[in-house]
JSON list of C-alpha atoms and ligand atoms in Angstrom, two decimals:
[
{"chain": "A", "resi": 1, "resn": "UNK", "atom": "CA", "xyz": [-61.17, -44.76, -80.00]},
{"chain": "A", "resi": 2, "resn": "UNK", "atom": "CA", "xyz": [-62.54, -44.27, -76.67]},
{"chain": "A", "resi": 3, "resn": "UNK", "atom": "CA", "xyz": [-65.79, -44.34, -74.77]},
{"chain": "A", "resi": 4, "resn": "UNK", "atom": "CA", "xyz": [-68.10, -41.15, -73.37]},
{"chain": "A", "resi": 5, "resn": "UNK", "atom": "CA", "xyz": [-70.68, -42.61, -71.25]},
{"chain": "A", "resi": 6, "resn": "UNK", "atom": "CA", "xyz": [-73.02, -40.02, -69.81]},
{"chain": "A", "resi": 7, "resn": "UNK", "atom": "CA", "xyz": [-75.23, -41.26, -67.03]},
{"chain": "A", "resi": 8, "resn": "UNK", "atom": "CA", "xyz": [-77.44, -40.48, -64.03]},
{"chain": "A", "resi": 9, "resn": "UNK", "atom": "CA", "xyz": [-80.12, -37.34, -63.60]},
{"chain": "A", "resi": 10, "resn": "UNK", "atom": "CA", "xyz": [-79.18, -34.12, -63.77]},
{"chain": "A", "resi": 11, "resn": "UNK", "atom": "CA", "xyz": [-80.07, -30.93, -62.13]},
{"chain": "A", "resi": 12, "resn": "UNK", "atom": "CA", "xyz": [-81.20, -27.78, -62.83]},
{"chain": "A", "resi": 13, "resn": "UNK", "atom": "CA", "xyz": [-81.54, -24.95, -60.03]},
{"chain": "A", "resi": 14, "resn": "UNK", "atom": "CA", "xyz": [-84.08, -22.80, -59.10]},
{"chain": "A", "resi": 15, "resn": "UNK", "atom": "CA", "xyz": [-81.78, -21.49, -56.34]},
{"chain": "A", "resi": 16, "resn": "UNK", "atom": "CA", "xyz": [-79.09, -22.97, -54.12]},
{"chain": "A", "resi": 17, "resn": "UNK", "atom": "CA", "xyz": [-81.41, -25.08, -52.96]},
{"chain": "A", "resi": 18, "resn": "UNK", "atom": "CA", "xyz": [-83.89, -26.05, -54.68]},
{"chain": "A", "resi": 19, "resn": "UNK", "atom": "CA", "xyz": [-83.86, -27.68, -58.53]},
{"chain": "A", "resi": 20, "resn": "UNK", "atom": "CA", "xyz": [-85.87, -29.78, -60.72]},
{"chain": "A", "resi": 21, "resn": "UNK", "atom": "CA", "xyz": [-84.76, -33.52, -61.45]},
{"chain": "A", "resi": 22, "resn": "UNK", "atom": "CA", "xyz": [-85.87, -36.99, -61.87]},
{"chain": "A", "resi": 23, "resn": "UNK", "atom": "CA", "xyz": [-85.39, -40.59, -60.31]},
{"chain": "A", "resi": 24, "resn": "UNK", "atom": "CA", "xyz": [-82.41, -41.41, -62.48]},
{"chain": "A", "resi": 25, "resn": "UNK", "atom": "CA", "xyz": [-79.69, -43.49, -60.22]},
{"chain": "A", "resi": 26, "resn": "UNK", "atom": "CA", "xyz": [-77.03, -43.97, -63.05]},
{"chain": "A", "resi": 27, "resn": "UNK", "atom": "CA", "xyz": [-77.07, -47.67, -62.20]},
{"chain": "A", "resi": 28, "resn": "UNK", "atom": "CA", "xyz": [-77.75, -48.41, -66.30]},
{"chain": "A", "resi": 29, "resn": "UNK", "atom": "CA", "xyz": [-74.85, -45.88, -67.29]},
{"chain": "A", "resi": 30, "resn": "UNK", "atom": "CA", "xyz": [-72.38, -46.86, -64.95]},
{"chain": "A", "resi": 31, "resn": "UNK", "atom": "CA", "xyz": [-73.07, -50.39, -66.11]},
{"chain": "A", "resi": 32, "resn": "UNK", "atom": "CA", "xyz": [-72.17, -49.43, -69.70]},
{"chain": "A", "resi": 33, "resn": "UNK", "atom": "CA", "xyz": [-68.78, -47.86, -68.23]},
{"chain": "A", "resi": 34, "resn": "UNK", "atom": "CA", "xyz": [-67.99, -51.02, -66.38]},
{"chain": "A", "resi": 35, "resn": "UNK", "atom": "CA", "xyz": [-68.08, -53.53, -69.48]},
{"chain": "A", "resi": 36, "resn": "UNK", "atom": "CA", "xyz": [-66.45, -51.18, -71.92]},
{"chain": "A", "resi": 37, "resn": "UNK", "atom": "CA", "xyz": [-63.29, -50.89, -68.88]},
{"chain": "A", "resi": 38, "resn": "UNK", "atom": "CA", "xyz": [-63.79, -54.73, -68.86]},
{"chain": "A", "resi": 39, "resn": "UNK", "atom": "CA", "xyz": [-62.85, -54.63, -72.41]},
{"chain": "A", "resi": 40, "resn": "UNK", "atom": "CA", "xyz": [-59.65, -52.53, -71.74]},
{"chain": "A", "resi": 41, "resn": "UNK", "atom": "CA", "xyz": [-61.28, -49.49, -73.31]},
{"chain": "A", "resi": 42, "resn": "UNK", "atom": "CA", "xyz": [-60.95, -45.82, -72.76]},
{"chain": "A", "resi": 43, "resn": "UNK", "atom": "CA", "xyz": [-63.66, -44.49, -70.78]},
{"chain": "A", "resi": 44, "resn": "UNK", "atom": "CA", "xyz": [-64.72, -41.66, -69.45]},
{"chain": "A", "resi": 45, "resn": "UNK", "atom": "CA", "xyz": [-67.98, -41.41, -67.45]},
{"chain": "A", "resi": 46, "resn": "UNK", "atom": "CA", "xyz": [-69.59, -37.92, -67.41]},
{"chain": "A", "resi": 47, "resn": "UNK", "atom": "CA", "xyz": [-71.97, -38.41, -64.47]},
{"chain": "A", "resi": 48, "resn": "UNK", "atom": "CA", "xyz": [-75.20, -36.17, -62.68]},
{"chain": "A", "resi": 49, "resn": "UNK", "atom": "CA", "xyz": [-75.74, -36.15, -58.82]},
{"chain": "A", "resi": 50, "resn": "UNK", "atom": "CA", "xyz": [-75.44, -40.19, -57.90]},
{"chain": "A", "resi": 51, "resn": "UNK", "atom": "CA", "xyz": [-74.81, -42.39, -55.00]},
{"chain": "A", "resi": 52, "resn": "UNK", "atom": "CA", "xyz": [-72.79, -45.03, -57.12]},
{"chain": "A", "resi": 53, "resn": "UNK", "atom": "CA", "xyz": [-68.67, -45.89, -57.10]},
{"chain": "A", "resi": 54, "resn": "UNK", "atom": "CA", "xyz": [-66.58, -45.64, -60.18]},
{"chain": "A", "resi": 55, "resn": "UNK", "atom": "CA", "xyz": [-66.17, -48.74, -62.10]},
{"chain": "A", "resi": 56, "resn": "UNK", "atom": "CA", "xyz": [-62.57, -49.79, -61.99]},
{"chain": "A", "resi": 57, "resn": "UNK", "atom": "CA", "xyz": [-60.29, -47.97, -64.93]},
{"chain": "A", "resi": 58, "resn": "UNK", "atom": "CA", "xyz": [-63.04, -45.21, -65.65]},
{"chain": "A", "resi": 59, "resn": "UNK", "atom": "CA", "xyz": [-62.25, -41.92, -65.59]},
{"chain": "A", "resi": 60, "resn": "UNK", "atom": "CA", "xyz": [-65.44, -39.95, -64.01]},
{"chain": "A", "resi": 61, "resn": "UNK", "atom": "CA", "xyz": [-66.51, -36.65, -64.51]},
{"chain": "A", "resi": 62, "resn": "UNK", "atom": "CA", "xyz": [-69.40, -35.25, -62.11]},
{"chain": "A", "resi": 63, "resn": "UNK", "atom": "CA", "xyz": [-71.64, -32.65, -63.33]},
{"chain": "A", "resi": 64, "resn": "UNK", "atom": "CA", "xyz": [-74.90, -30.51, -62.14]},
{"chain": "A", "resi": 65, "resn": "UNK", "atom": "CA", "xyz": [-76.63, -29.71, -65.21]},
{"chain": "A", "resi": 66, "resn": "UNK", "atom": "CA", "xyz": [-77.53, -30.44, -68.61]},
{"chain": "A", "resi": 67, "resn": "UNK", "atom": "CA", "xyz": [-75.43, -27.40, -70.01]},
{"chain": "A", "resi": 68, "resn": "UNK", "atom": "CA", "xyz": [-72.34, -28.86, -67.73]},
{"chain": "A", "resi": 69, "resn": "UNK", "atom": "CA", "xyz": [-72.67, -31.94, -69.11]},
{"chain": "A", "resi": 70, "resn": "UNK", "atom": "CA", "xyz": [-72.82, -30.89, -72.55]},
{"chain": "A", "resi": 71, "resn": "UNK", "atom": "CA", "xyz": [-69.71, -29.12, -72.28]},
{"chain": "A", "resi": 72, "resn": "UNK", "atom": "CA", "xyz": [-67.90, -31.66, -70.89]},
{"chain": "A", "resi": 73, "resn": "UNK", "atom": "CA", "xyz": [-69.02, -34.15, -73.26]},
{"chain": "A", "resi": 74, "resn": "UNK", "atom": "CA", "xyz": [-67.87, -31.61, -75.84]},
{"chain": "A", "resi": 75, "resn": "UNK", "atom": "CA", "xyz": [-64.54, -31.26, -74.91]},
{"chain": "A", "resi": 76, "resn": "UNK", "atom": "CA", "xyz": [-64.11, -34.88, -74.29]},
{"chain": "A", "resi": 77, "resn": "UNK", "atom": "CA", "xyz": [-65.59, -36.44, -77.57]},
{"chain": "A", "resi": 78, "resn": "UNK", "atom": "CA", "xyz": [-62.90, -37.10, -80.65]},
{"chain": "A", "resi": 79, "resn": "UNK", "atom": "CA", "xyz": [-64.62, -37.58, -83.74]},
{"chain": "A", "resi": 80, "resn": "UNK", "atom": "CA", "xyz": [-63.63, -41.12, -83.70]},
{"chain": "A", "resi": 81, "resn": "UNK", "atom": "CA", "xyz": [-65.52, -41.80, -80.23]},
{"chain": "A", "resi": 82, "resn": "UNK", "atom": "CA", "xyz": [-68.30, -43.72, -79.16]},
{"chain": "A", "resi": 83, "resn": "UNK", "atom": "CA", "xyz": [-71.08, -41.94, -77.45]},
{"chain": "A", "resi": 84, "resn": "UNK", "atom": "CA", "xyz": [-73.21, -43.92, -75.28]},
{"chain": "A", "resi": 85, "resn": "UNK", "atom": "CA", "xyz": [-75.95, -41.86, -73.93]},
{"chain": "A", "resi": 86, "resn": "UNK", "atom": "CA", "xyz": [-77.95, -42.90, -70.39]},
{"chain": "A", "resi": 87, "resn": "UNK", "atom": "CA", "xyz": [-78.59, -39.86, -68.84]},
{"chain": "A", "resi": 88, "resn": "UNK", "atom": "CA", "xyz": [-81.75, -38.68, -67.82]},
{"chain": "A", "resi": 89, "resn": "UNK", "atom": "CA", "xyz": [-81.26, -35.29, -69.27]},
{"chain": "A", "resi": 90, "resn": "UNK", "atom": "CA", "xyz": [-83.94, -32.29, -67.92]},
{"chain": "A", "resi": 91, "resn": "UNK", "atom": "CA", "xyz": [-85.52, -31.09, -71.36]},
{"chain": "A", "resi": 92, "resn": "UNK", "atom": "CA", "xyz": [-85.65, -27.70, -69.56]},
{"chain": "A", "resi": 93, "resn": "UNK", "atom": "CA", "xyz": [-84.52, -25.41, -66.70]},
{"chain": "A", "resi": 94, "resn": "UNK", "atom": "CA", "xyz": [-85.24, -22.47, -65.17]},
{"chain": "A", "resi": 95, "resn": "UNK", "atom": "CA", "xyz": [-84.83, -19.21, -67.10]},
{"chain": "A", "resi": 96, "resn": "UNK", "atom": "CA", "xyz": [-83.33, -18.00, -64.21]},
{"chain": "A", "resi": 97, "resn": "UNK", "atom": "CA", "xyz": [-81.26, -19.34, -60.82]},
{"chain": "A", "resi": 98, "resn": "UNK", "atom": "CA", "xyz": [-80.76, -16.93, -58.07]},
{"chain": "A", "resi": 99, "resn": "UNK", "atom": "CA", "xyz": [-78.25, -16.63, -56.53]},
{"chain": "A", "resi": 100, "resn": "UNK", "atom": "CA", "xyz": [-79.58, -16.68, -53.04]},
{"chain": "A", "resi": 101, "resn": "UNK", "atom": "CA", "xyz": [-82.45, -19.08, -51.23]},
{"chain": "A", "resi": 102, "resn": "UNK", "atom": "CA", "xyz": [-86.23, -17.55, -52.68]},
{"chain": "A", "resi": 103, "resn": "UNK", "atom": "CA", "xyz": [-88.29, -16.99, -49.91]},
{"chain": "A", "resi": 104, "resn": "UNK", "atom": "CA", "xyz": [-91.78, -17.58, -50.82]},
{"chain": "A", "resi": 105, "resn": "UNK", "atom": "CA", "xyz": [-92.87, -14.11, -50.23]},
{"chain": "A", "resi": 106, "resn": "UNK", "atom": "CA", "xyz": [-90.35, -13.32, -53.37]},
{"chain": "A", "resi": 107, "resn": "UNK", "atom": "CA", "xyz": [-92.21, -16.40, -55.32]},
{"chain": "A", "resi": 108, "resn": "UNK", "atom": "CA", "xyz": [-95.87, -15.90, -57.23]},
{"chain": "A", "resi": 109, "resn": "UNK", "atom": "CA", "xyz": [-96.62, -19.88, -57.84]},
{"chain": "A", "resi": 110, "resn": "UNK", "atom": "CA", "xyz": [-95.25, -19.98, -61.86]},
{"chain": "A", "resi": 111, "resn": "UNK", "atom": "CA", "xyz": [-91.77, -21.10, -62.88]},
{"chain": "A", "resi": 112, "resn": "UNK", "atom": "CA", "xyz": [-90.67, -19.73, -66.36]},
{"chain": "A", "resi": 113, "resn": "UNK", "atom": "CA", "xyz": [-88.76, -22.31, -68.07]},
{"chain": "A", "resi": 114, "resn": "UNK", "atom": "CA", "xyz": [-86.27, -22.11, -70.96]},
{"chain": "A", "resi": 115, "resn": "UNK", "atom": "CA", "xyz": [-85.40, -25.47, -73.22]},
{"chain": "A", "resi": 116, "resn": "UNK", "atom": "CA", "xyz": [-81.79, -27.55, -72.89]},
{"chain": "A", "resi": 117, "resn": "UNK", "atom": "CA", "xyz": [-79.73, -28.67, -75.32]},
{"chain": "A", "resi": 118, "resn": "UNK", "atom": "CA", "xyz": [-80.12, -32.12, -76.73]},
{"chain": "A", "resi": 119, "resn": "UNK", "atom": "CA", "xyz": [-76.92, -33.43, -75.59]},
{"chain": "A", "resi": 120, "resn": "UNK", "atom": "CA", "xyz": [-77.10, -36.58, -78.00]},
{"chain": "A", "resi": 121, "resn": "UNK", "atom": "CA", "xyz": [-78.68, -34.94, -80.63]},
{"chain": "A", "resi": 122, "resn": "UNK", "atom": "CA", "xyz": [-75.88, -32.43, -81.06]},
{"chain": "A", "resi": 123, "resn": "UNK", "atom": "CA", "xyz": [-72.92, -34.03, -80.28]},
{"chain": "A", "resi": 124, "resn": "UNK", "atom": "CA", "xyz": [-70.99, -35.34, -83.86]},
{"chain": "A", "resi": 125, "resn": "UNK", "atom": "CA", "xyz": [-68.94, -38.89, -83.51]},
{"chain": "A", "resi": 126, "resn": "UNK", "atom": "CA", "xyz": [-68.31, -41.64, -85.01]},
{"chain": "A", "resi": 127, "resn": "UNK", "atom": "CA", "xyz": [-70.99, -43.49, -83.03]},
{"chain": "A", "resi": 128, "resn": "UNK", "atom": "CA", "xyz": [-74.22, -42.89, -81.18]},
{"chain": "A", "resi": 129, "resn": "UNK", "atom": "CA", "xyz": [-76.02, -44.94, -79.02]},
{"chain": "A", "resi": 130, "resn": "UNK", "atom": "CA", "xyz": [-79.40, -43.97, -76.92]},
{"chain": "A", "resi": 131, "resn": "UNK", "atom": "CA", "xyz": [-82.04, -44.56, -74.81]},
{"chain": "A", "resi": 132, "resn": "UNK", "atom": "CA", "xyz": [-85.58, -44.22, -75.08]},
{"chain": "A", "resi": 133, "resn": "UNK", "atom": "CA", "xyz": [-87.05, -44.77, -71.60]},
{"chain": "A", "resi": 134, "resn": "UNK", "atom": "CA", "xyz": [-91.54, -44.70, -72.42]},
{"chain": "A", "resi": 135, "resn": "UNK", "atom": "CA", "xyz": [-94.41, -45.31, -70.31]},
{"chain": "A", "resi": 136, "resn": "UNK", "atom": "CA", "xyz": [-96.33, -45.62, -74.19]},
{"chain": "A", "resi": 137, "resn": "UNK", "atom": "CA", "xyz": [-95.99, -46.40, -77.14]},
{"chain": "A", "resi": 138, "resn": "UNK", "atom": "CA", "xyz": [-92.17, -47.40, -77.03]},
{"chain": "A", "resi": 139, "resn": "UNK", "atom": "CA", "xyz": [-91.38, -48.49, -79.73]},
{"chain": "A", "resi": 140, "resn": "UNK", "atom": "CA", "xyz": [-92.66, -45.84, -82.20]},
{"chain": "A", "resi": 141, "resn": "UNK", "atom": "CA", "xyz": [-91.28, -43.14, -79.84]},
{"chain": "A", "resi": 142, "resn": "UNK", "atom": "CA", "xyz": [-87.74, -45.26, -79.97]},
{"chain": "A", "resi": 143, "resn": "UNK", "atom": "CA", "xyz": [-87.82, -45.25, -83.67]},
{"chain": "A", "resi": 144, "resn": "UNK", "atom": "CA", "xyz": [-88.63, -41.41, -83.85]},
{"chain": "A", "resi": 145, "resn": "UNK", "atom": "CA", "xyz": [-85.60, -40.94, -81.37]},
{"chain": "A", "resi": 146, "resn": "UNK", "atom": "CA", "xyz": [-83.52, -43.22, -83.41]},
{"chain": "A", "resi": 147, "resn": "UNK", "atom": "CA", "xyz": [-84.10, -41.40, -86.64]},
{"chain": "A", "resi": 148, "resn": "UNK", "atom": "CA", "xyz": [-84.29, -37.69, -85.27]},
{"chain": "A", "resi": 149, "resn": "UNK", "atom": "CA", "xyz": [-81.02, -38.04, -82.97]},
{"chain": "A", "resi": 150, "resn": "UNK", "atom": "CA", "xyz": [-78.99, -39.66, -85.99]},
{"chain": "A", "resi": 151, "resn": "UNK", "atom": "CA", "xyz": [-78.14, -42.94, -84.01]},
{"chain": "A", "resi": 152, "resn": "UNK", "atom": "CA", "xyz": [-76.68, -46.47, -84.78]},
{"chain": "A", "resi": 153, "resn": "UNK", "atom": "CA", "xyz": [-78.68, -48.01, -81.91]},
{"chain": "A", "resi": 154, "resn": "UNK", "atom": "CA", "xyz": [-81.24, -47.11, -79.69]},
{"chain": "A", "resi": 155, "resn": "UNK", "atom": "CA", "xyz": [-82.20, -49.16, -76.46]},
{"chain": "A", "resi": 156, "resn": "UNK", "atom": "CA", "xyz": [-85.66, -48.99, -75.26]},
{"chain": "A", "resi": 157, "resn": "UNK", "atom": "CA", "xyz": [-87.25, -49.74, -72.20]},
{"chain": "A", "resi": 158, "resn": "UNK", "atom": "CA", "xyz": [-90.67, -49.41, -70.57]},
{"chain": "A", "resi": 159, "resn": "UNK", "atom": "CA", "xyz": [-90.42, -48.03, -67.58]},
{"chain": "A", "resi": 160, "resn": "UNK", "atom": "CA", "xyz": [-93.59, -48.63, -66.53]},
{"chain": "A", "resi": 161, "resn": "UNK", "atom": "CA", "xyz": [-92.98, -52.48, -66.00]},
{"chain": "A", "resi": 162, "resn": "UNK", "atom": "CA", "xyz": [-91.19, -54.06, -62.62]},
{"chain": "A", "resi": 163, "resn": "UNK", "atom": "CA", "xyz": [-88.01, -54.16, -62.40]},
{"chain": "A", "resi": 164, "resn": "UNK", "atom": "CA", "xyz": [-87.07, -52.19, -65.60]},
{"chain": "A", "resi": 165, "resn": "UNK", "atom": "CA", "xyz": [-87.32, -48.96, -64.56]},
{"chain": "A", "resi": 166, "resn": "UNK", "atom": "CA", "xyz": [-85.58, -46.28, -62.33]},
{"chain": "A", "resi": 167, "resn": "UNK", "atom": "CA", "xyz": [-83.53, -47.30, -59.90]},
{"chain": "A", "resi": 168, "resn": "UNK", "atom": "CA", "xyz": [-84.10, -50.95, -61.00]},
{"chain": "A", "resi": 169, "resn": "UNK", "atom": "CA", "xyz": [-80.95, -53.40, -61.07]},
{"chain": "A", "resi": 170, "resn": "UNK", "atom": "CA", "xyz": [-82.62, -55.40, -63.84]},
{"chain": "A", "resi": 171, "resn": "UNK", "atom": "CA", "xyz": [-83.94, -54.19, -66.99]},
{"chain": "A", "resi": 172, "resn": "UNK", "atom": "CA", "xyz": [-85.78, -55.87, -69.61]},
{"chain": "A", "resi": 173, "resn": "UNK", "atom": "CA", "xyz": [-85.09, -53.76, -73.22]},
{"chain": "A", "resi": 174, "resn": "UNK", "atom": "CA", "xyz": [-85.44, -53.72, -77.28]},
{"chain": "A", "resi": 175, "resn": "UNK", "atom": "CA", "xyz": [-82.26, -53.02, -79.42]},
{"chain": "A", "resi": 176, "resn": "UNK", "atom": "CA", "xyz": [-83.65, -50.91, -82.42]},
{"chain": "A", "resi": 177, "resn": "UNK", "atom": "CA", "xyz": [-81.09, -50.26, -85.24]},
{"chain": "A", "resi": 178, "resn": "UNK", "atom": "CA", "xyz": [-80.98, -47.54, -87.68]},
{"chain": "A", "resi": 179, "resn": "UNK", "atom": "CA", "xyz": [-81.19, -50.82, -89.80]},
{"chain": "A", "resi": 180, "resn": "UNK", "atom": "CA", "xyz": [-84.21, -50.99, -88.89]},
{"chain": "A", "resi": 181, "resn": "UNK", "atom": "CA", "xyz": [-84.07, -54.38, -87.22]},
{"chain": "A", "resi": 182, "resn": "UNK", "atom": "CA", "xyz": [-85.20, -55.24, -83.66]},
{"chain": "A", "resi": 183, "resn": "UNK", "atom": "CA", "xyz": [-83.68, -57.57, -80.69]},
{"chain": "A", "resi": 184, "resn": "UNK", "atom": "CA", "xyz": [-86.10, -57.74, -77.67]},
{"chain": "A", "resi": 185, "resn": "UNK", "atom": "CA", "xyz": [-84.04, -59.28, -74.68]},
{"chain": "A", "resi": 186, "resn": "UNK", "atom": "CA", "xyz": [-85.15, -61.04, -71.04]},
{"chain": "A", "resi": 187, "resn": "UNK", "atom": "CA", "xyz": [-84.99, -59.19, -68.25]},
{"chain": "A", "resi": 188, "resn": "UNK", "atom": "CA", "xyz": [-81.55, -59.45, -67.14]},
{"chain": "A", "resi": 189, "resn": "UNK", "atom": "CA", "xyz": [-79.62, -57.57, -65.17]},
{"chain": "A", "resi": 190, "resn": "UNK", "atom": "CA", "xyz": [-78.50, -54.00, -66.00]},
{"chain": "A", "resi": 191, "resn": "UNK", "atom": "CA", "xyz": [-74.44, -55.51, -66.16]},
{"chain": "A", "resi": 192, "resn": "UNK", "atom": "CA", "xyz": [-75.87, -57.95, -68.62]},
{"chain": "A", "resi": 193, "resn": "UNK", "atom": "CA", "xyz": [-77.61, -55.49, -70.71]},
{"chain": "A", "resi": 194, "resn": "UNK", "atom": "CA", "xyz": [-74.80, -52.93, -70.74]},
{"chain": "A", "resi": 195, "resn": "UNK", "atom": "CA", "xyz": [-72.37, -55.96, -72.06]},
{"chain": "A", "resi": 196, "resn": "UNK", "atom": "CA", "xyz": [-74.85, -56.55, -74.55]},
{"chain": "A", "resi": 197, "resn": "UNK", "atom": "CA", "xyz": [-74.79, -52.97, -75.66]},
{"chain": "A", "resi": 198, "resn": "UNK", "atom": "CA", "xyz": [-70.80, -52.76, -75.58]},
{"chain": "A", "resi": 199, "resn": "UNK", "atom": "CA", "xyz": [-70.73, -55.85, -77.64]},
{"chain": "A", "resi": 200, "resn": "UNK", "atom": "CA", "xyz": [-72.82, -53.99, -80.43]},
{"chain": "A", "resi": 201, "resn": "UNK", "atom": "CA", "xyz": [-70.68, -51.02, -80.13]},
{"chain": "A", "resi": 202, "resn": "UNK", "atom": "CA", "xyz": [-67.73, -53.09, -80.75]},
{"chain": "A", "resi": 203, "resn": "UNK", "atom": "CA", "xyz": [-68.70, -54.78, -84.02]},
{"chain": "A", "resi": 204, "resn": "UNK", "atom": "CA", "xyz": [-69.67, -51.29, -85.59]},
{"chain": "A", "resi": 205, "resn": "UNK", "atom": "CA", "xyz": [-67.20, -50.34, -88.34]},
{"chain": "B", "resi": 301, "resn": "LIG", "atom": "N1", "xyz": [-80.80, -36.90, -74.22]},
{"chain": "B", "resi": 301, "resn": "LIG", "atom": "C1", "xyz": [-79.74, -36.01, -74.21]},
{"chain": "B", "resi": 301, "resn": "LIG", "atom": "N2", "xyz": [-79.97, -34.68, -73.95]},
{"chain": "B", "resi": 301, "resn": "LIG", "atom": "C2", "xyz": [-81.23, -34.24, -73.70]},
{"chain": "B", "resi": 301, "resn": "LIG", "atom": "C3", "xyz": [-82.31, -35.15, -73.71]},
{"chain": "B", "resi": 301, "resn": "LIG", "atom": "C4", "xyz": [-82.06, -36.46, -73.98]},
{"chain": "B", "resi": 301, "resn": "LIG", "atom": "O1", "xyz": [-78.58, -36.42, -74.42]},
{"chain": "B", "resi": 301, "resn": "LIG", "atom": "N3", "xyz": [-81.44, -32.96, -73.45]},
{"chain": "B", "resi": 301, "resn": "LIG", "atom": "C5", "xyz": [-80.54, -38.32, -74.55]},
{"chain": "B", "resi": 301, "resn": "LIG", "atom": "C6", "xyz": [-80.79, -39.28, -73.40]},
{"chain": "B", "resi": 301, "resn": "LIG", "atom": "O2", "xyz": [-79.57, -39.51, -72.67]},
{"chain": "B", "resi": 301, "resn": "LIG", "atom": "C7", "xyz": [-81.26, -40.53, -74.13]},
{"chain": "B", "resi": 301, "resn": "LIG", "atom": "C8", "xyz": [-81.98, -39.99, -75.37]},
{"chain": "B", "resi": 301, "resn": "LIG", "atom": "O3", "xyz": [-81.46, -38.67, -75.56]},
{"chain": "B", "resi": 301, "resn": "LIG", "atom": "O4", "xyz": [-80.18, -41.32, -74.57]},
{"chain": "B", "resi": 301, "resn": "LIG", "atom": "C9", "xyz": [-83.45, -39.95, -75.28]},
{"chain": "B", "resi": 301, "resn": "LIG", "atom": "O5", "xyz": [-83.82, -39.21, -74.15]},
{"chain": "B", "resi": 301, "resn": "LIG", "atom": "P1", "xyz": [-85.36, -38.94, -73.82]},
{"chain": "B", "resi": 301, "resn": "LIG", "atom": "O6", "xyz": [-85.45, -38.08, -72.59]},
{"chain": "B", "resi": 301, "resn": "LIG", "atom": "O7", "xyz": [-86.11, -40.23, -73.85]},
{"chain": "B", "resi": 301, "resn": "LIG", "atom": "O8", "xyz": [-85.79, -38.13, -75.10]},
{"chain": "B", "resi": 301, "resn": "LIG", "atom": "P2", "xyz": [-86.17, -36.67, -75.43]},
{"chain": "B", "resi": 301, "resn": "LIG", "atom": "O9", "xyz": [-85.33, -36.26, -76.59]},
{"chain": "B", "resi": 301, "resn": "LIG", "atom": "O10", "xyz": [-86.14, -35.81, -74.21]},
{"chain": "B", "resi": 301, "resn": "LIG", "atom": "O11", "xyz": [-87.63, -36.84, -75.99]},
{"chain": "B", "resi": 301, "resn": "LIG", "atom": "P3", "xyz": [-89.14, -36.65, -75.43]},
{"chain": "B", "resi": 301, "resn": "LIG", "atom": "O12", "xyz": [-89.16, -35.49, -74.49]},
{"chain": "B", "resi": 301, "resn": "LIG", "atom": "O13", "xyz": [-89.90, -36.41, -76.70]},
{"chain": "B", "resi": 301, "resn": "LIG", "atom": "O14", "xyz": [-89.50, -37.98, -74.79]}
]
């Protein structure tokens, strides 16, 4: 058994330079890779653009997009894995990416977008964790997540509040369980939360 650990944004171009992203630093996901390596485990880190080091003993893959990612999760997930989700996956690209820089003469103000694949929701293991990062109503939308995405456990955070959300080195989050059960923690730092998680993954059967 063995670890996959995606983390960090990812992007999705609208040419070579210029894409559509989000604030994710990876600091949360990289967390998770560090305490599963501190636990001796197999790990292998499938990371977006980010400004972090490898944890000691991971094995890192770097990736630009969502349909990158996906395939590299794909080919690196054994049906006895655990899948820890972090990334801040783009829900959608552009339908197209040229190949050279637009000029704005060539642009008419609308972007046509097409949808990504839901890397968690797809992927088959033998576990699944996630992340449900809300500005509202967090813990319904965590539950929906939970139950649509087929997970054991999903961790969700406000990311409205200080010092829980992007970029953050604390975080303050809920374990839900496809139990149904709940576990609100402190704010603690992200190394702290990402033990926390590992330990749950550890004790599933
Ligand atoms: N996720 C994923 N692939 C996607 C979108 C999300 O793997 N294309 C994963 C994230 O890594 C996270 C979980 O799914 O663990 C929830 O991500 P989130 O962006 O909150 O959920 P969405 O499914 O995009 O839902 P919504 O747009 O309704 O908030």
């Amino acid at each position: 058994m063995k670890y996959v650990v995606t983390a960090g944004p990812t992007r999705e171009h609208i040419d070579p330079v210029r894409f559509l992203s989000n604030p994710s630093t990876g600091k949360m996901g990289f967390a998770v890779a560090r305490a599963a390596a501190e636990l001796g485990r197999d790990v292998v880190l499938v990371a977006g653009p980010v400004a972090l080091r490898t944890p000691k003993g991971v094995r890192r893959i770097d990736v630009t997009s969502a349909r990158e990612m996906l395939a590299v999760v794909e080919r690196e997930l054994d049906g006895d894995d655990v899948f820890i989700a972090t990334a801040a996956v783009a829900d959608w690209r552009p339908a197209e990416c040229a190949a050279k820089k637009l000029k704005k003469r060539e642009m008419d103000g609308t972007l046509k977008l097409v949808r990504n694949p839901d890397i968690l929701k797809s992927v088959r293991c033998r576990h699944k964790i996630g992340f449900a990062a809300e500005t509202n109503d967090v813990m319904v939308e965590a539950a929906r997540k939970c139950r649509e995405k087929g997970l054991d456990m999903i961790v969700a955070n406000d990311v409205t509040e200080r010092g829980a959300g992007f970029g953050a080195d604390t975080n303050r989050v809920a374990f839900l369980r496809k139990d149904g059960s709940v576990e609100r923690l402190p704010m603690m730092s992200k190394l702290a939360v990402a033990r926390r998680i590992v330990r749950f993954a550890e004790g599933l059967a």
